[in-house]
PDB file of C-alpha atoms in Angstrom:
ATOM      1  CA  MET A   4      15.708  17.351   4.635  1.00  0.00           C
ATOM      2  CA  LEU A   5      13.779  14.159   5.414  1.00  0.00           C
ATOM      3  CA  ARG A   6      14.849  11.274   3.141  1.00  0.00           C
ATOM      4  CA  VAL A   7      12.200   8.660   2.368  1.00  0.00           C
ATOM      5  CA  LEU A   8      12.180   5.497   0.281  1.00  0.00           C
ATOM      6  CA  PHE A   9       9.072   4.031  -1.363  1.00  0.00           C
ATOM      7  CA  VAL A  10       8.593   0.263  -1.600  1.00  0.00           C
ATOM      8  CA  THR A  11       5.766  -1.261  -3.633  1.00  0.00           C
ATOM      9  CA  SER A  12       4.999  -4.394  -5.636  1.00  0.00           C
ATOM     10  CA  GLN A  13       5.985  -4.725  -9.272  1.00  0.00           C
ATOM     11  CA  VAL A  14       2.339  -5.505 -10.044  1.00  0.00           C
ATOM     12  CA  THR A  15      -0.767  -4.509  -8.058  1.00  0.00           C
ATOM     13  CA  TYR A  16      -4.497  -4.640  -8.785  1.00  0.00           C
ATOM     14  CA  VAL A  17      -4.872  -0.901  -8.103  1.00  0.00           C
ATOM     15  CA  PRO A  18      -5.727   1.056 -11.286  1.00  0.00           C
ATOM     16  CA  ARG A  19      -2.622   2.354 -13.099  1.00  0.00           C
ATOM     17  CA  ASN A  20      -0.448   0.326 -10.747  1.00  0.00           C
ATOM     18  CA  TYR A  21      -0.667   2.953  -7.988  1.00  0.00           C
ATOM     19  CA  GLU A  22       0.634   5.854 -10.108  1.00  0.00           C
ATOM     20  CA  ASP A  23      -1.939   8.198  -8.546  1.00  0.00           C
ATOM     21  CA  LEU A  24      -0.485   7.752  -5.060  1.00  0.00           C
ATOM     22  CA  PHE A  25       3.002   8.766  -6.166  1.00  0.00           C
ATOM     23  CA  LYS A  26       1.782  11.729  -8.210  1.00  0.00           C
ATOM     24  CA  GLU A  27      -0.222  13.105  -5.277  1.00  0.00           C
ATOM     25  CA  PHE A  28       2.659  12.550  -2.894  1.00  0.00           C
ATOM     26  CA  PHE A  29       5.086  14.538  -5.038  1.00  0.00           C
ATOM     27  CA  LYS A  30       2.484  17.268  -5.445  1.00  0.00           C
ATOM     28  CA  HIS A  31       2.122  17.877  -1.697  1.00  0.00           C
ATOM     29  CA  ILE A  32       5.530  17.252  -0.080  1.00  0.00           C
ATOM     30  CA  GLN A  33       7.619  20.018   1.515  1.00  0.00           C
ATOM     31  CA  ASP A  34      11.171  19.569   2.845  1.00  0.00           C
ATOM     32  CA  VAL A  35      10.892  15.874   1.999  1.00  0.00           C
ATOM     33  CA  GLU A  36      13.291  14.173  -0.410  1.00  0.00           C
ATOM     34  CA  VAL A  37      12.312  10.914  -2.083  1.00  0.00           C
ATOM     35  CA  ALA A  38      15.617   9.053  -2.254  1.00  0.00           C
ATOM     36  CA  GLY A  39      14.442   6.020  -4.204  1.00  0.00           C
ATOM     37  CA  LEU A  40      11.776   3.553  -5.299  1.00  0.00           C
ATOM     38  CA  ILE A  41      12.055  -0.192  -4.787  1.00  0.00           C
ATOM     39  CA  LEU A  42       9.823  -2.524  -6.788  1.00  0.00           C
ATOM     40  CA  LEU A  43       9.441  -5.981  -5.278  1.00  0.00           C
ATOM     41  CA  ASN A  44       9.355  -8.587  -8.033  1.00  0.00           C
ATOM     42  CA  ASN A  45       6.078 -10.495  -7.876  1.00  0.00           C
ATOM     43  CA  LEU A  46       5.448 -11.287 -11.551  1.00  0.00           C
ATOM     44  CA  ASP A  47       5.732 -15.050 -11.225  1.00  0.00           C
ATOM     45  CA  LEU A  48       3.699 -18.239 -11.542  1.00  0.00           C
ATOM     46  CA  ASN A  49       1.741 -17.440  -8.392  1.00  0.00           C
ATOM     47  CA  LEU A  50       0.594 -14.135  -9.878  1.00  0.00           C
ATOM     48  CA  VAL A  51      -0.437 -15.874 -13.113  1.00  0.00           C
ATOM     49  CA  LYS A  52      -2.463 -18.299 -10.997  1.00  0.00           C
ATOM     50  CA  SER A  53      -4.036 -15.311  -9.243  1.00  0.00           C
ATOM     51  CA  VAL A  54      -5.168 -13.911 -12.593  1.00  0.00           C
ATOM     52  CA  ALA A  55      -6.877 -17.201 -13.432  1.00  0.00           C
ATOM     53  CA  GLY A  56      -8.233 -17.443  -9.901  1.00  0.00           C
ATOM     54  CA  LEU A  57      -9.900 -14.034 -10.118  1.00  0.00           C
ATOM     55  CA  LYS A  58     -11.830 -15.217 -13.178  1.00  0.00           C
ATOM     56  CA  TYR A  59     -12.905 -18.328 -11.298  1.00  0.00           C
ATOM     57  CA  LEU A  60     -14.024 -16.199  -8.349  1.00  0.00           C
ATOM     58  CA  GLY A  61     -16.084 -13.976 -10.622  1.00  0.00           C
ATOM     59  CA  ALA A  62     -14.026 -10.843  -9.943  1.00  0.00           C
ATOM     60  CA  ASP A  63     -13.842  -9.900 -13.632  1.00  0.00           C
ATOM     61  CA  LYS A  64     -13.097  -6.180 -13.256  1.00  0.00           C
ATOM     62  CA  VAL A  65     -10.354  -6.824 -10.714  1.00  0.00           C
ATOM     63  CA  GLN A  66      -8.885  -9.398 -13.101  1.00  0.00           C
ATOM     64  CA  ARG A  67      -8.960  -6.954 -16.035  1.00  0.00           C
ATOM     65  CA  THR A  68      -7.255  -4.275 -13.958  1.00  0.00           C
ATOM     66  CA  LEU A  69      -4.529  -6.680 -12.872  1.00  0.00           C
ATOM     67  CA  CYS A  70      -3.988  -7.776 -16.492  1.00  0.00           C
ATOM     68  CA  LYS A  71      -3.789  -4.157 -17.680  1.00  0.00           C
ATOM     69  CA  ASN A  72      -1.138  -3.460 -15.064  1.00  0.00           C
ATOM     70  CA  ILE A  73       0.883  -6.506 -16.141  1.00  0.00           C
ATOM     71  CA  PHE A  74       0.731  -5.561 -19.828  1.00  0.00           C
ATOM     72  CA  ALA A  75       1.680  -1.957 -18.978  1.00  0.00           C
ATOM     73  CA  LEU A  76       4.900  -2.960 -17.193  1.00  0.00           C
ATOM     74  CA  PRO A  77       7.144  -2.458 -20.279  1.00  0.00           C
ATOM     75  CA  LEU A  78       5.977   1.182 -20.454  1.00  0.00           C
ATOM     76  CA  LYS A  79       7.561   1.794 -17.019  1.00  0.00           C
ATOM     77  CA  LYS A  80       5.108   4.586 -16.191  1.00  0.00           C
ATOM     78  CA  ARG A  81       5.760   4.474 -12.446  1.00  0.00           C
ATOM     79  CA  GLU A  82       9.501   4.378 -12.974  1.00  0.00           C
ATOM     80  CA  ARG A  83       9.283   7.457 -15.200  1.00  0.00           C
ATOM     81  CA  ILE A  84       7.557   9.424 -12.417  1.00  0.00           C
ATOM     82  CA  PHE A  85      10.699   8.919 -10.344  1.00  0.00           C
ATOM     83  CA  LYS A  86      13.383   8.975 -13.020  1.00  0.00           C
ATOM     84  CA  LYS A  87      12.258  12.326 -14.438  1.00  0.00           C
ATOM     85  CA  ARG A  88      13.047  13.649 -10.959  1.00  0.00           C
ATOM     86  CA  LYS A  89      16.436  11.883 -11.113  1.00  0.00           C
ATOM     87  CA  ILE A  90      15.388   9.404  -8.425  1.00  0.00           C
ATOM     88  CA  GLU A  91      16.905   5.928  -8.605  1.00  0.00           C
ATOM     89  CA  VAL A  92      14.679   2.861  -9.029  1.00  0.00           C
ATOM     90  CA  LYS A  93      15.765  -0.634  -7.940  1.00  0.00           C
ATOM     91  CA  SER A  94      14.191  -4.096  -7.927  1.00  0.00           C
ATOM     92  CA  PHE A  95      14.485  -6.864  -5.351  1.00  0.00           C
ATOM     93  CA  LYS A  96      12.559 -10.028  -4.540  1.00  0.00           C
ATOM     94  CA  THR A  97      12.084  -9.021  -0.914  1.00  0.00           C
ATOM     95  CA  MET A  98      13.121  -6.175   1.367  1.00  0.00           C
ATOM     96  CA  ASN A  99      14.935  -8.768   3.470  1.00  0.00           C
ATOM     97  CA  ASP A 100      17.503  -9.272   0.673  1.00  0.00           C
ATOM     98  CA  GLN A 101      20.933  -8.125   1.811  1.00  0.00           C
ATOM     99  CA  GLY A 102      21.164  -5.991  -1.320  1.00  0.00           C
ATOM    100  CA  ALA A 103      18.035  -4.073  -0.321  1.00  0.00           C
ATOM    101  CA  ILE A 104      19.276  -3.602   3.237  1.00  0.00           C
ATOM    102  CA  ASP A 105      22.670  -2.371   2.020  1.00  0.00           C
ATOM    103  CA  TRP A 106      20.983   0.048  -0.401  1.00  0.00           C
ATOM    104  CA  VAL A 107      18.876   1.545   2.390  1.00  0.00           C
ATOM    105  CA  HIS A 108      22.033   2.151   4.427  1.00  0.00           C
ATOM    106  CA  ALA A 109      23.901   3.576   1.424  1.00  0.00           C
ATOM    107  CA  LYS A 110      21.035   5.958   0.643  1.00  0.00           C
ATOM    108  CA  ASN A 111      20.970   7.243   4.231  1.00  0.00           C
ATOM    109  CA  ILE A 112      17.202   6.672   4.454  1.00  0.00           C
ATOM    110  CA  ASP A 113      15.171   8.143   7.308  1.00  0.00           C
ATOM    111  CA  ILE A 114      11.847   6.393   6.591  1.00  0.00           C
ATOM    112  CA  ILE A 115      10.774   3.464   4.420  1.00  0.00           C
ATOM    113  CA  ILE A 116       7.206   3.792   3.122  1.00  0.00           C
ATOM    114  CA  ASN A 117       5.706   0.380   2.303  1.00  0.00           C
ATOM    115  CA  VAL A 118       2.658   0.440   0.010  1.00  0.00           C
ATOM    116  CA  ARG A 119       0.783  -2.549  -1.453  1.00  0.00           C
ATOM    117  CA  THR A 120       3.244  -5.349  -0.754  1.00  0.00           C
ATOM    118  CA  ARG A 121       2.821  -8.660   1.059  1.00  0.00           C
ATOM    119  CA  CYS A 122       6.439  -8.552   2.254  1.00  0.00           C
ATOM    120  CA  ILE A 123       6.952  -9.269   5.953  1.00  0.00           C
ATOM    121  CA  TYR A 124       9.884  -7.133   7.089  1.00  0.00           C
ATOM    122  CA  LYS A 125      12.436  -8.788   9.379  1.00  0.00           C
ATOM    123  CA  ASN A 126      14.414  -7.037  12.105  1.00  0.00           C
ATOM    124  CA  GLU A 127      17.413  -6.022  10.007  1.00  0.00           C
ATOM    125  CA  ILE A 128      15.401  -4.060   7.435  1.00  0.00           C
ATOM    126  CA  LEU A 129      13.046  -2.657  10.085  1.00  0.00           C
ATOM    127  CA  GLN A 130      16.075  -1.177  11.828  1.00  0.00           C
ATOM    128  CA  ALA A 131      17.855   0.012   8.661  1.00  0.00           C
ATOM    129  CA  PRO A 132      16.199   3.468   8.268  1.00  0.00           C
ATOM    130  CA  LYS A 133      16.957   6.070  10.933  1.00  0.00           C
ATOM    131  CA  LEU A 134      13.360   6.691  12.033  1.00  0.00           C
ATOM    132  CA  GLY A 135      11.741   3.429  10.985  1.00  0.00           C
ATOM    133  CA  CYS A 136       9.296   1.939   8.493  1.00  0.00           C
ATOM    134  CA  ILE A 137       5.632   2.771   7.909  1.00  0.00           C
ATOM    135  CA  ASN A 138       2.918   0.870   6.077  1.00  0.00           C
ATOM    136  CA  ILE A 139      -0.478   1.576   4.578  1.00  0.00           C
ATOM    137  CA  HIS A 140      -2.975  -1.001   5.824  1.00  0.00           C
ATOM    138  CA  HIS A 141      -6.171  -1.109   3.762  1.00  0.00           C
ATOM    139  CA  GLY A 142      -8.571  -1.201   6.648  1.00  0.00           C
ATOM    140  CA  ILE A 143      -9.374   0.969   9.652  1.00  0.00           C
ATOM    141  CA  LEU A 144      -7.094  -0.081  12.509  1.00  0.00           C
ATOM    142  CA  PRO A 145      -7.097  -1.039  15.295  1.00  0.00           C
ATOM    143  CA  LYS A 146     -10.318  -2.997  14.757  1.00  0.00           C
ATOM    144  CA  TYR A 147     -10.145  -4.254  11.165  1.00  0.00           C
ATOM    145  CA  ARG A 148      -7.160  -6.490  10.366  1.00  0.00           C
ATOM    146  CA  GLY A 149      -6.039  -8.959   7.724  1.00  0.00           C
ATOM    147  CA  THR A 150      -6.466  -8.636   3.956  1.00  0.00           C
ATOM    148  CA  MET A 151      -9.169  -7.017   1.807  1.00  0.00           C
ATOM    149  CA  CYS A 152     -10.627  -5.177   4.815  1.00  0.00           C
ATOM    150  CA  ASP A 153     -11.911  -2.381   2.586  1.00  0.00           C
ATOM    151  CA  LEU A 154     -13.732  -4.811   0.288  1.00  0.00           C
ATOM    152  CA  TYR A 155     -15.537  -6.430   3.203  1.00  0.00           C
ATOM    153  CA  ALA A 156     -16.440  -2.994   4.579  1.00  0.00           C
ATOM    154  CA  LEU A 157     -17.968  -1.843   1.286  1.00  0.00           C
ATOM    155  CA  SER A 158     -19.857  -5.126   0.893  1.00  0.00           C
ATOM    156  CA  GLU A 159     -21.448  -4.435   4.288  1.00  0.00           C
ATOM    157  CA  ASN A 160     -22.189  -0.770   3.449  1.00  0.00           C
ATOM    158  CA  ARG A 161     -19.961   0.547   6.232  1.00  0.00           C
ATOM    159  CA  GLY A 162     -17.040   2.957   6.245  1.00  0.00           C
ATOM    160  CA  ALA A 163     -13.959   1.829   4.333  1.00  0.00           C
ATOM    161  CA  GLY A 164     -10.505   3.339   4.289  1.00  0.00           C
ATOM    162  CA  PHE A 165      -6.863   2.900   5.220  1.00  0.00           C
ATOM    163  CA  THR A 166      -4.455   3.298   8.110  1.00  0.00           C
ATOM    164  CA  ILE A 167      -0.881   4.570   8.093  1.00  0.00           C
ATOM    165  CA  HIS A 168       1.021   2.891  10.914  1.00  0.00           C
ATOM    166  CA  GLN A 169       4.552   2.204  12.060  1.00  0.00           C
ATOM    167  CA  MET A 170       5.851  -1.251  11.187  1.00  0.00           C
ATOM    168  CA  ASN A 171       7.261  -3.821  13.585  1.00  0.00           C
ATOM    169  CA  LYS A 172       7.681  -7.606  13.575  1.00  0.00           C
ATOM    170  CA  LYS A 173       3.922  -8.217  13.875  1.00  0.00           C
ATOM    171  CA  ILE A 174       1.479  -7.811  10.980  1.00  0.00           C
ATOM    172  CA  ASP A 175      -0.955  -4.858  11.170  1.00  0.00           C
ATOM    173  CA  ASP A 176       0.763  -3.704  14.342  1.00  0.00           C
ATOM    174  CA  GLY A 177       2.672  -0.589  15.408  1.00  0.00           C
ATOM    175  CA  VAL A 178       1.577   2.902  16.397  1.00  0.00           C
ATOM    176  CA  ILE A 179      -1.239   4.400  14.289  1.00  0.00           C
ATOM    177  CA  PHE A 180      -0.444   7.783  12.714  1.00  0.00           C
ATOM    178  CA  ARG A 181      -3.431   8.245  10.393  1.00  0.00           C
ATOM    179  CA  ALA A 182      -6.754   6.414   9.999  1.00  0.00           C
ATOM    180  CA  VAL A 183      -8.659   7.780   7.014  1.00  0.00           C
ATOM    181  CA  GLU A 184     -12.147   6.916   5.769  1.00  0.00           C
ATOM    182  CA  VAL A 185     -12.310   7.001   1.967  1.00  0.00           C
ATOM    183  CA  SER A 186     -15.947   5.938   1.661  1.00  0.00           C
ATOM    184  CA  GLY A 187     -18.890   5.897   4.023  1.00  0.00           C
ATOM    185  CA  GLY A 188     -19.919   2.617   2.426  1.00  0.00           C
ATOM    186  CA  GLU A 189     -21.686   4.080  -0.603  1.00  0.00           C
ATOM    187  CA  HIS A 190     -19.111   2.910  -3.173  1.00  0.00           C
ATOM    188  CA  GLN A 191     -20.141  -0.311  -4.886  1.00  0.00           C
ATOM    189  CA  ASP A 192     -17.469  -0.406  -7.601  1.00  0.00           C
ATOM    190  CA  TYR A 193     -14.371  -1.746  -5.848  1.00  0.00           C
ATOM    191  CA  ILE A 194     -11.874  -0.764  -8.552  1.00  0.00           C
ATOM    192  CA  ASP A 195     -13.229   2.796  -8.685  1.00  0.00           C
ATOM    193  CA  TYR A 196     -12.922   2.942  -4.901  1.00  0.00           C
ATOM    194  CA  LEU A 197      -9.272   1.827  -5.097  1.00  0.00           C
ATOM    195  CA  GLN A 198      -8.510   4.535  -7.648  1.00  0.00           C
ATOM    196  CA  ILE A 199     -10.034   7.237  -5.433  1.00  0.00           C
ATOM    197  CA  GLY A 200      -8.248   5.837  -2.394  1.00  0.00           C
ATOM    198  CA  ALA A 201      -4.808   5.840  -4.040  1.00  0.00           C
ATOM    199  CA  SER A 202      -4.862   9.621  -4.514  1.00  0.00           C
ATOM    200  CA  ILE A 203      -6.031  10.203  -0.942  1.00  0.00           C
ATOM    201  CA  GLU A 204      -3.306   7.888   0.354  1.00  0.00           C
ATOM    202  CA  GLY A 205      -0.664   9.924  -1.483  1.00  0.00           C
ATOM    203  CA  GLU A 206      -1.917  13.192  -0.021  1.00  0.00           C
ATOM    204  CA  GLU A 207      -2.193  11.822   3.534  1.00  0.00           C
ATOM    205  CA  LEU A 208       1.287  10.311   3.321  1.00  0.00           C
ATOM    206  CA  ALA A 209       2.654  13.677   2.200  1.00  0.00           C
ATOM    207  CA  LYS A 210       0.976  15.450   5.128  1.00  0.00           C
ATOM    208  CA  LEU A 211       2.459  12.961   7.581  1.00  0.00           C
ATOM    209  CA  MET A 212       5.954  13.203   6.069  1.00  0.00           C
ATOM    210  CA  ASN A 213       5.748  17.013   6.086  1.00  0.00           C
ATOM    211  CA  ASP A 214       4.950  16.884   9.809  1.00  0.00           C
ATOM    212  CA  VAL A 215       7.877  14.536  10.450  1.00  0.00           C
ATOM    213  CA  ALA A 216      10.202  16.764   8.407  1.00  0.00           C
ATOM    214  CA  LYS A 217       9.286  19.724  10.615  1.00  0.00           C
ATOM    215  CA  SER A 218       9.627  17.941  13.963  1.00  0.00           C
ATOM    216  CA  GLY A 219      12.376  15.444  13.156  1.00  0.00           C
ATOM    217  CA  ARG A 220      10.360  12.568  14.607  1.00  0.00           C
ATOM    218  CA  PHE A 221       7.134  10.641  14.211  1.00  0.00           C
ATOM    219  CA  PRO A 222       4.038  12.031  15.943  1.00  0.00           C
ATOM    220  CA  LYS A 223       2.908  10.285  19.121  1.00  0.00           C
ATOM    221  CA  GLY A 224       0.038   8.556  17.334  1.00  0.00           C
ATOM    222  CA  ILE A 225      -2.396   6.206  19.021  1.00  0.00           C
ATOM    223  CA  LYS A 226      -1.955   2.709  20.395  1.00  0.00           C
ATOM    224  CA  ASN A 227      -2.781  -0.038  17.915  1.00  0.00           C
ATOM    225  CA  SER A 228      -4.929  -2.176  20.191  1.00  0.00           C
ATOM    226  CA  SER A 229      -8.610  -2.971  20.464  1.00  0.00           C
ATOM    227  CA  LYS A 230     -10.745  -5.315  22.551  1.00  0.00           C
ATOM    228  CA  GLU A 231     -12.798  -6.032  19.438  1.00  0.00           C
ATOM    229  CA  LYS A 232     -10.787  -7.224  16.418  1.00  0.00           C
ATOM    230  CA  VAL A 233     -12.159  -8.356  13.068  1.00  0.00           C
ATOM    231  CA  TYR A 234      -9.851 -10.447  10.855  1.00  0.00           C
ATOM    232  CA  THR A 235     -10.563 -10.920   7.146  1.00  0.00           C
ATOM    233  CA  LYS A 236      -8.812 -12.801   4.357  1.00  0.00           C
ATOM    234  CA  ASN A 237      -9.132 -13.138   0.599  1.00  0.00           C
ATOM    235  CA  PRO A 238     -12.796 -13.964  -0.111  1.00  0.00           C
ATOM    236  CA  THR A 239     -14.006 -17.325  -1.356  1.00  0.00           C
ATOM    237  CA  ARG A 240     -16.012 -17.810  -4.541  1.00  0.00           C
ATOM    238  CA  ASP A 241     -19.236 -18.020  -2.529  1.00  0.00           C
ATOM    239  CA  GLN A 242     -18.399 -14.785  -0.716  1.00  0.00           C
ATOM    240  CA  VAL A 243     -17.704 -13.002  -4.008  1.00  0.00           C
ATOM    241  CA  LYS A 244     -21.059 -14.220  -5.333  1.00  0.00           C
ATOM    242  CA  GLN A 245     -22.747 -12.793  -2.245  1.00  0.00           C
ATOM    243  CA  PHE A 246     -20.870  -9.478  -2.585  1.00  0.00           C
ATOM    244  CA  LYS A 247     -22.077  -9.168  -6.188  1.00  0.00           C
ATOM    245  CA  LYS A 248     -25.594 -10.179  -5.207  1.00  0.00           C
ATOM    246  CA  ASN A 249     -25.505  -7.294  -2.721  1.00  0.00           C
ATOM    247  CA  GLY A 250     -24.617  -4.890  -5.541  1.00  0.00           C
ATOM    248  CA  MET A 251     -20.813  -4.857  -5.504  1.00  0.00           C
ATOM    249  CA  ILE A 252     -19.016  -4.497  -8.843  1.00  0.00           C
ATOM    250  CA  LEU A 253     -15.929  -6.680  -8.861  1.00  0.00           C
TER     251      LEU A 253
END
């Protein structure tokens, strides 16, 4: 039985704090055991500043979604998805904490699945699971790198999606296992797009883990390299204004 561990942020701006991904994953897995969930604590002053910053940028719907997710934390809806299956939930500041590393070893984890965190994994945690760590990058690798790749893609009416890749010391690096297009560029409501994408991510993750459970190893995948690379970062206020002028709902 393949043993996997999920790692995600305490708070995200994905609708329902990414519940849809976990529900779809549990629905589709076979011979895969989820051994735990780790929530990385990010509810701090920087996040509060981000909430205010989103209003300043003009990303009102993104701000409302983030606020809803913060206010919903006491309900522990994500935690209940795991605990009703008798799966342990832990919290750490970073996956590089010794406590997190020790817990991975104690749980005999085969694969760590990192979803929606900004944590940069160091060598010790990368080497802690037997098979390694994988990440969901929200852009189509190997070309599109950085942050908010899907938002930029939708604003330019081109295909937007995500990539499941193996993690190493470099950001957005490692062998590519799945590159999935969620939208051909027709989605203009970014939050609605994220909600649709979360469910697809859960299903694609389950398919990949089912394959690994059968073979006992990761698939060969494809090399994560491209002569043409596009790097994006969090948009400025002027960029957000232009996105909205082009029809995007943020």
